[in-house]
Short mmCIF file of C-alpha atoms in Angstrom, two decimals:
data_model
loop_
_atom_site.label_atom_id
_atom_site.label_comp_id
_atom_site.label_asym_id
_atom_site.label_seq_id
_atom_site.Cartn_x
_atom_site.Cartn_y
_atom_site.Cartn_z
CA UNK A 1 -4.68 71.05 -35.04
CA UNK A 2 -4.10 67.80 -36.93
CA UNK A 3 -4.04 64.72 -34.66
CA UNK A 4 -0.49 63.43 -34.30
CA UNK A 5 -1.20 60.09 -35.90
CA UNK A 6 -2.50 61.81 -39.06
CA UNK A 7 0.24 64.44 -39.29
CA UNK A 8 2.50 62.67 -41.77
CA UNK A 9 -0.29 61.35 -43.99
CA UNK A 10 -1.96 64.76 -44.13
CA UNK A 11 1.22 66.62 -45.01
CA UNK A 12 2.32 64.05 -47.57
CA UNK A 13 -1.08 64.38 -49.20
CA UNK A 14 -0.82 68.16 -49.14
CA UNK A 15 2.67 67.95 -50.65
CA UNK A 16 1.41 65.74 -53.47
CA UNK A 17 -1.49 68.13 -54.10
CA UNK A 18 0.85 71.13 -54.25
CA UNK A 19 3.16 69.39 -56.70
CA UNK A 20 0.23 68.34 -58.88
CA UNK A 21 -1.11 71.90 -58.89
CA UNK A 22 2.31 73.28 -59.77
CA UNK A 23 2.73 70.85 -62.64
CA UNK A 24 -0.76 71.76 -63.85
CA UNK A 25 0.36 75.40 -64.16
CA UNK A 26 3.24 74.32 -66.37
CA UNK A 27 6.07 74.13 -63.82
CA UNK A 28 8.64 71.48 -64.68
CA UNK A 29 10.49 69.18 -62.32
CA UNK A 30 13.61 71.18 -63.05
CA UNK A 31 11.92 74.44 -62.05
CA UNK A 32 10.80 72.80 -58.83
CA UNK A 33 14.33 71.54 -58.15
CA UNK A 34 13.19 67.94 -58.29
CA UNK A 35 14.68 66.67 -61.53
CA UNK A 36 16.56 63.41 -61.04
CA UNK A 37 19.98 65.00 -61.56
CA UNK A 38 19.07 67.83 -59.17
CA UNK A 39 18.01 65.37 -56.49
CA UNK A 40 21.32 63.51 -56.77
CA UNK A 41 23.27 66.75 -56.62
CA UNK A 42 21.23 68.02 -53.68
CA UNK A 43 21.73 64.86 -51.65
CA UNK A 44 25.47 65.37 -51.25
CA UNK A 45 25.18 69.08 -50.51
CA UNK A 46 22.25 68.54 -48.19
CA UNK A 47 23.97 65.86 -46.13
CA UNK A 48 27.05 68.05 -45.71
CA UNK A 49 24.97 71.04 -44.60
CA UNK A 50 22.92 68.83 -42.29
CA UNK A 51 26.05 67.52 -40.59
CA UNK A 52 27.25 71.10 -40.06
CA UNK A 53 23.88 72.13 -38.60
CA UNK A 54 23.71 69.16 -36.22
CA UNK A 55 27.27 69.79 -35.05
CA UNK A 56 26.57 73.49 -34.47
CA UNK A 57 23.44 72.82 -32.42
CA UNK A 58 25.28 70.20 -30.36
CA UNK A 59 28.13 72.62 -29.62
CA UNK A 60 25.80 75.50 -28.78
CA UNK A 61 23.75 73.30 -26.45
CA UNK A 62 26.76 71.81 -24.64
CA UNK A 63 26.96 74.31 -21.72
CA UNK A 64 24.31 73.27 -19.21
CA UNK A 65 22.83 76.72 -18.72
CA UNK A 66 22.41 77.11 -22.46
CA UNK A 67 21.17 73.56 -22.93
CA UNK A 68 18.36 74.07 -20.45
CA UNK A 69 16.99 76.88 -22.58
CA UNK A 70 16.04 74.20 -25.10
CA UNK A 71 13.71 72.52 -22.58
CA UNK A 72 10.25 72.52 -24.10
CA UNK A 73 7.18 71.14 -22.33
CA UNK A 74 5.71 70.08 -25.68
CA UNK A 75 8.31 67.33 -26.06
CA UNK A 76 8.78 66.39 -22.43
CA UNK A 77 9.10 62.76 -21.31
CA UNK A 78 8.82 61.18 -24.72
CA UNK A 79 9.83 57.56 -25.10
CA UNK A 80 12.64 56.33 -27.30
CA UNK A 81 10.06 55.15 -29.83
CA UNK A 82 8.44 58.57 -29.88
CA UNK A 83 11.81 60.22 -30.29
CA UNK A 84 12.65 57.98 -33.24
CA UNK A 85 9.29 58.75 -34.83
CA UNK A 86 9.86 62.50 -34.46
CA UNK A 87 13.43 62.60 -35.75
CA UNK A 88 13.14 60.01 -38.52
CA UNK A 89 9.57 60.47 -39.74
CA UNK A 90 7.47 63.40 -38.57
CA UNK A 91 10.11 66.12 -38.77
CA UNK A 92 11.68 65.20 -42.13
CA UNK A 93 8.54 63.94 -43.88
CA UNK A 94 5.71 65.65 -42.04
CA UNK A 95 7.33 69.07 -41.70
CA UNK A 96 10.49 69.73 -43.72
CA UNK A 97 9.31 68.03 -46.92
CA UNK A 98 5.96 69.82 -47.01
CA UNK A 99 7.29 73.27 -46.08
CA UNK A 100 10.19 73.19 -48.51
CA UNK A 101 8.01 72.01 -51.38
CA UNK A 102 5.46 74.68 -50.52
CA UNK A 103 7.79 77.65 -50.03
CA UNK A 104 11.12 76.96 -51.78
CA UNK A 105 9.57 74.85 -54.51
CA UNK A 106 6.07 75.88 -55.55
CA UNK A 107 5.69 79.40 -54.14
CA UNK A 108 9.15 80.61 -55.14
CA UNK A 109 8.71 79.11 -58.59
CA UNK A 110 5.38 80.87 -59.11
CA UNK A 111 6.70 84.18 -57.81
CA UNK A 112 9.71 84.03 -60.12
CA UNK A 113 7.30 84.07 -63.05
CA UNK A 114 6.07 87.52 -62.08
CA UNK A 115 8.93 89.29 -60.33
CA UNK A 116 12.70 89.52 -60.10
CA UNK A 117 14.56 86.93 -58.00
CA UNK A 118 15.30 89.06 -54.93
CA UNK A 119 11.70 90.27 -54.41
CA UNK A 120 10.44 86.75 -55.12
CA UNK A 121 12.74 85.21 -52.52
CA UNK A 122 11.88 87.93 -49.99
CA UNK A 123 8.16 87.38 -50.51
CA UNK A 124 8.52 83.62 -50.11
CA UNK A 125 10.59 84.05 -46.94
CA UNK A 126 8.04 86.48 -45.51
CA UNK A 127 5.24 84.01 -46.21
CA UNK A 128 7.31 81.31 -44.52
CA UNK A 129 7.68 83.50 -41.45
CA UNK A 130 3.95 84.25 -41.30
CA UNK A 131 3.22 80.53 -41.71
CA UNK A 132 4.65 80.06 -38.19
CA UNK A 133 2.34 82.57 -36.48
CA UNK A 134 -0.53 80.20 -35.65
CA UNK A 135 1.70 77.28 -34.54
CA UNK A 136 3.60 79.67 -32.28
CA UNK A 137 0.42 80.97 -30.67
CA UNK A 138 -0.98 77.45 -30.27
CA UNK A 139 2.22 76.17 -28.68
CA UNK A 140 3.12 79.23 -26.64
CA UNK A 141 1.95 77.84 -23.29
CA UNK A 142 4.34 74.88 -23.51
CA UNK A 143 7.38 76.82 -24.68
CA UNK A 144 10.34 77.27 -22.30
CA UNK A 145 9.94 81.07 -22.43
CA UNK A 146 6.17 81.25 -21.85
CA UNK A 147 6.54 82.59 -18.31
CA UNK A 148 8.47 85.67 -19.40
CA UNK A 149 7.38 86.22 -23.02
CA UNK A 150 3.89 87.27 -24.06
CA UNK A 151 2.08 85.50 -26.92
CA UNK A 152 2.44 88.61 -29.09
CA UNK A 153 6.17 88.83 -28.44
CA UNK A 154 6.53 85.11 -29.16
CA UNK A 155 4.67 85.56 -32.44
CA UNK A 156 6.89 88.47 -33.51
CA UNK A 157 10.01 86.54 -32.52
CA UNK A 158 8.88 83.50 -34.47
CA UNK A 159 8.42 85.55 -37.64
CA UNK A 160 11.70 87.39 -37.05
CA UNK A 161 13.53 84.07 -36.81
CA UNK A 162 11.78 81.96 -39.42
CA UNK A 163 11.64 84.55 -42.19
CA UNK A 164 15.47 84.89 -42.31
CA UNK A 165 15.68 81.10 -42.04
CA UNK A 166 13.51 80.99 -45.14
CA UNK A 167 16.06 83.14 -46.95
CA UNK A 168 18.84 80.78 -45.88
CA UNK A 169 16.90 77.77 -47.12
CA UNK A 170 16.22 79.64 -50.36
CA UNK A 171 19.94 80.28 -50.71
CA UNK A 172 20.63 76.58 -50.30
CA UNK A 173 17.96 75.80 -52.89
CA UNK A 174 19.46 78.17 -55.47
CA UNK A 175 23.15 77.49 -54.80
CA UNK A 176 22.67 73.74 -55.14
CA UNK A 177 19.93 73.98 -57.81
CA UNK A 178 18.09 71.30 -55.85
CA UNK A 179 15.11 71.31 -53.51
CA UNK A 180 16.53 68.33 -51.65
CA UNK A 181 19.28 70.47 -50.10
CA UNK A 182 16.98 72.72 -48.07
CA UNK A 183 14.71 69.76 -47.26
CA UNK A 184 17.62 67.96 -45.60
CA UNK A 185 18.93 71.12 -43.93
CA UNK A 186 15.47 72.00 -42.59
CA UNK A 187 15.00 68.50 -41.22
CA UNK A 188 18.44 68.56 -39.60
CA UNK A 189 17.78 71.90 -37.90
CA UNK A 190 14.39 70.88 -36.50
CA UNK A 191 15.55 67.41 -35.46
CA UNK A 192 18.67 68.77 -33.76
CA UNK A 193 16.64 71.31 -31.79
CA UNK A 194 14.16 68.57 -30.84
CA UNK A 195 16.92 66.27 -29.60
CA UNK A 196 18.51 69.16 -27.69
CA UNK A 197 15.15 69.67 -25.96
CA UNK A 198 15.08 66.00 -24.98
CA UNK A 199 18.60 66.22 -23.55
CA UNK A 200 17.64 69.37 -21.64
CA UNK A 201 14.66 67.64 -20.04
CA UNK A 202 16.77 64.69 -18.99
CA UNK A 203 19.33 67.08 -17.55
CA UNK A 204 16.64 68.84 -15.52
CA UNK A 205 15.28 65.50 -14.34
CA UNK A 206 18.74 64.45 -13.11
CA UNK A 207 19.10 67.74 -11.24
CA UNK A 208 15.70 67.26 -9.60
CA UNK A 209 16.75 63.83 -8.29
CA UNK A 210 20.10 65.16 -7.07
CA UNK A 211 22.25 63.26 -9.58
CA UNK A 212 24.31 66.41 -10.13
CA UNK A 213 24.25 69.96 -8.75
CA UNK A 214 21.60 72.11 -10.46
CA UNK A 215 24.01 74.96 -11.26
CA UNK A 216 26.88 72.76 -12.43
CA UNK A 217 28.31 73.76 -15.84
#
């Protein structure tokens, strides 16, 4: 695993390398969804979709019993500074940017050269799902479901969830004709889930100290 302090720098470097390799094969900025006009167009669409995602996660996580399912030992007891770093830097730049460039930008673009759109998008989404296998296995012990879900089941669930998510991000990429739209949507989804986990941990901490009844809804 990459040390936390090197996560952003490593992924930014990998993103730059992927883009350079793609351009070397003849892919244009427009084909990557990164032409200036596409970026401007994607900003508006991406911000709108991001707001919808954040609102949905907040609503879903409002009931206490549901909210506590977001509790994740991997993000427990982080400081306000750490939370700001995660939501404003690591998630959008160190995760969403790299993954969207890799899968909805470079990989999809290369696949479209050799196959029809639907198979190309399906292949990219499948690769995106498989990309999450190792992180899921590495992080399984700290997940909120580790006590009742085996590593194999967690791995299958991760692929079953992230592959369809890849198709959704691909749809955003194609409907907006901009890679920035899925980048922003991806960042919003991950950041919202992360913040929901933080709220869940604080809720559990209050229950443990008797600030409110543990089964209160």
